[in-house]
Backbone as JSON, one array per atom type, in Angstrom:
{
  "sequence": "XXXXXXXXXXXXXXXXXXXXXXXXXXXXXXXXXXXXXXXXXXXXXXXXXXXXXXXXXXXXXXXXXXXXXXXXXXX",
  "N": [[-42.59, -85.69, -119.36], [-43.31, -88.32, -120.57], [-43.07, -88.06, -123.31], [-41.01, -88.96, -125.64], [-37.95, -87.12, -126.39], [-39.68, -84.52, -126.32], [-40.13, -81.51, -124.35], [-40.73, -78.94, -122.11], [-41.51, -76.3, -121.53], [-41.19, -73.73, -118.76], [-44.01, -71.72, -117.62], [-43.96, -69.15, -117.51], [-42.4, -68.76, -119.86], [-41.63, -68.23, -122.97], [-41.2, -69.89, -126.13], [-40.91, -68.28, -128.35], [-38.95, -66.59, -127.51], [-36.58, -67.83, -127.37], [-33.15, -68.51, -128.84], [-32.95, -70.63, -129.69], [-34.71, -71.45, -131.71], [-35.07, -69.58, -133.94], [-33.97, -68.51, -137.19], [-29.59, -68.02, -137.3], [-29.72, -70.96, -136.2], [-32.05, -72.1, -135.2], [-32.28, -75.05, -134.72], [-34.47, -75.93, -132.75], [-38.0, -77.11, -132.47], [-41.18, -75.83, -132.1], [-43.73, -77.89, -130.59], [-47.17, -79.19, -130.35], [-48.13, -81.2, -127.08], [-49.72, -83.39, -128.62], [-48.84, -83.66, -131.18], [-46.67, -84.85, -130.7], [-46.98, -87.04, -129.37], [-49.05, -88.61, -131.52], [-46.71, -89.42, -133.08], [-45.09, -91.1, -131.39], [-47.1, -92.7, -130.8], [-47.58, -93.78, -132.9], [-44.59, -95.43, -133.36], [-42.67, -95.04, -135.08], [-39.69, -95.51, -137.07], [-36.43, -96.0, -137.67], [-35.95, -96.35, -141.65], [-38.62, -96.73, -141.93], [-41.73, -95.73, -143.81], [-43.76, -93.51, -144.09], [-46.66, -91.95, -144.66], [-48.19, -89.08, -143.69], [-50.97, -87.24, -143.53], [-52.01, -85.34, -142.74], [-50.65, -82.99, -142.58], [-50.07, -79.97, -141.67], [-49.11, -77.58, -139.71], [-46.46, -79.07, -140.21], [-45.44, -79.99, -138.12], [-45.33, -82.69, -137.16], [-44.75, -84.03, -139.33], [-42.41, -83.54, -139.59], [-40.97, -84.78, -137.22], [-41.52, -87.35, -137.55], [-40.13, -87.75, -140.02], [-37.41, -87.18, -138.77], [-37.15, -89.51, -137.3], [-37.28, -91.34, -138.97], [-35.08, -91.54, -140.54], [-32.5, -91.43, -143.21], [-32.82, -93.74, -144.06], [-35.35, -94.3, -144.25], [-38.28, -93.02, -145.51], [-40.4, -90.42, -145.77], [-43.87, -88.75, -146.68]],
  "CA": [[-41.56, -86.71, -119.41], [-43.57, -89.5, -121.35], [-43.08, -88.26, -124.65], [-39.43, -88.84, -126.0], [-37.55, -85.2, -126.84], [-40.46, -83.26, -126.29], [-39.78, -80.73, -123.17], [-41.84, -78.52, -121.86], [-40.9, -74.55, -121.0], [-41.92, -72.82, -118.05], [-45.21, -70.87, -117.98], [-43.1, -67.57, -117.65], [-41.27, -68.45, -120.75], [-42.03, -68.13, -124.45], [-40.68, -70.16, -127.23], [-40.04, -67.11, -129.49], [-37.83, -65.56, -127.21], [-35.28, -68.95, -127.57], [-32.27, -67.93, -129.88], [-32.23, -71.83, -130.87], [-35.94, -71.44, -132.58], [-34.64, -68.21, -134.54], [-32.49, -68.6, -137.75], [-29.25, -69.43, -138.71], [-29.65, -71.75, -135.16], [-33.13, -73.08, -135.7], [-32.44, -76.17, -133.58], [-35.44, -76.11, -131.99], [-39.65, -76.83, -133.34], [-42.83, -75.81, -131.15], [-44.54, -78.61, -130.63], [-47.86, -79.45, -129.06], [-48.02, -82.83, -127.0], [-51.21, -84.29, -129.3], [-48.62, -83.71, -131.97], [-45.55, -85.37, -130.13], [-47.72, -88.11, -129.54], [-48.68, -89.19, -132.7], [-45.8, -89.9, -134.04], [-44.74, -91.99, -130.6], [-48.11, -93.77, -131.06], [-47.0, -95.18, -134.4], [-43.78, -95.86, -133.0], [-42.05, -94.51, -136.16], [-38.26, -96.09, -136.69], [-35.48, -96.03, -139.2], [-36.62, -97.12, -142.36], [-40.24, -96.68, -141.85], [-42.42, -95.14, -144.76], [-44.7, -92.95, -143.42], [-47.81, -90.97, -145.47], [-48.94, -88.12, -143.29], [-52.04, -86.86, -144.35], [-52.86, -84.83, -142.04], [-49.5, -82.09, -142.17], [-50.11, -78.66, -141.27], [-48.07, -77.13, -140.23], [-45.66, -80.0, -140.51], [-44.11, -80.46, -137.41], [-45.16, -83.72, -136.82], [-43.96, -84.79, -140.27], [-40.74, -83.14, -138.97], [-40.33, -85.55, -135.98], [-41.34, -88.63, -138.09], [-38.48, -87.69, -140.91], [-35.97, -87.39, -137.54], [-36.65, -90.85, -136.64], [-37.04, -92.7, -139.94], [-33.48, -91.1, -140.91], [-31.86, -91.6, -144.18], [-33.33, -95.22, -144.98], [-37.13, -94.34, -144.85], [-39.17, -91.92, -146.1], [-41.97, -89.19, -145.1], [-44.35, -88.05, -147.24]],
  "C": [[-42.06, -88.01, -120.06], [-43.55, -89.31, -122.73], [-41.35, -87.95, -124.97], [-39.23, -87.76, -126.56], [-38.46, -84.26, -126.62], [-40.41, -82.75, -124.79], [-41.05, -79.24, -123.19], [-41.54, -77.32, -120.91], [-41.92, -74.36, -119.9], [-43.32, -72.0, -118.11], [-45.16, -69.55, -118.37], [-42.16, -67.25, -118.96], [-41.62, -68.77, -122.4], [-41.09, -68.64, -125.05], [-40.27, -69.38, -128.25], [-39.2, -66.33, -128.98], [-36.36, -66.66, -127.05], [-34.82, -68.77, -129.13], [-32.46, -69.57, -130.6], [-34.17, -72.19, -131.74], [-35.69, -70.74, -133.51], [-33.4, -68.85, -135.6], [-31.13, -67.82, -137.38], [-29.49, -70.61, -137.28], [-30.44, -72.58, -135.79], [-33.05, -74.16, -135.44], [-33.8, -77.01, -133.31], [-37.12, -76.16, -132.17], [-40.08, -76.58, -131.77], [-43.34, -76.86, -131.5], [-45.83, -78.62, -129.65], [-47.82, -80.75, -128.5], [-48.73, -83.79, -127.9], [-50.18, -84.74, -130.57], [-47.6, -84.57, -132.1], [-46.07, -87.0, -129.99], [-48.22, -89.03, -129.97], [-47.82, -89.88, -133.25], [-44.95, -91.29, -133.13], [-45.68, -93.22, -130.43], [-47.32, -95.01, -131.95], [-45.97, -95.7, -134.68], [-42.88, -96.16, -134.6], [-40.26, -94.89, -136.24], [-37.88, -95.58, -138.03], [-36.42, -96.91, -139.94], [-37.8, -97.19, -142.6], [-40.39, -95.97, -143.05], [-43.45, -94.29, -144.36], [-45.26, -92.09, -144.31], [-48.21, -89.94, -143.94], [-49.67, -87.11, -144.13], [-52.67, -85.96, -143.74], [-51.5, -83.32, -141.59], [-49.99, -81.03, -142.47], [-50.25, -77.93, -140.26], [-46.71, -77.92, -140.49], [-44.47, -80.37, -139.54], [-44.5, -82.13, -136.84], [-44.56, -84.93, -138.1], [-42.59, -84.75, -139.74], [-40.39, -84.47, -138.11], [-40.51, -86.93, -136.87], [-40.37, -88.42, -139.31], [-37.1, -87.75, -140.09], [-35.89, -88.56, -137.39], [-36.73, -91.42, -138.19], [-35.65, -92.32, -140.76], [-33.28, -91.19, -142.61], [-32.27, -92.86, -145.29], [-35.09, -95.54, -144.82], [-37.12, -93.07, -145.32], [-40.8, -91.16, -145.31], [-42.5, -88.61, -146.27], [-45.63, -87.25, -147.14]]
}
């Protein structure tokens, strides 16, 4: 509960068996917290510019393109 959107499945329950991870849904990334974290560190907003240099597999670019929306950029 301290990292904004990131939730945290059961022990009994696998992320590849959720229909909203699975195309055409696809909703839903795996994240780890270290990765969730990051991006709440640098307290990432609309508008922001953000270089990640460090993407692979790119879900923490992912979450910093969610928040800097339409009027920043991720690269």
């Amino acid at each position: 509960d301290w990292l904004e959107h990131i939730y945290v499945l059961p022990d009994n329950e696998s992320i590849a068996s959720l229909s909203a991870v699975l195309p055409p849904e696809a909703r839903v990334l795996g994240v780890d917290a270290s990765s969730g974290a990051v991006v709440q560190a640098l307290d990432v907003r609309a508008g922001h510019h953000v270089l990640d240099v460090c993407a692979a597999p790119g879900v923490k670019m992912a979450l910093a393109a969610e928040k800097v929306g339409a009027t920043g950029s991720v690269t």
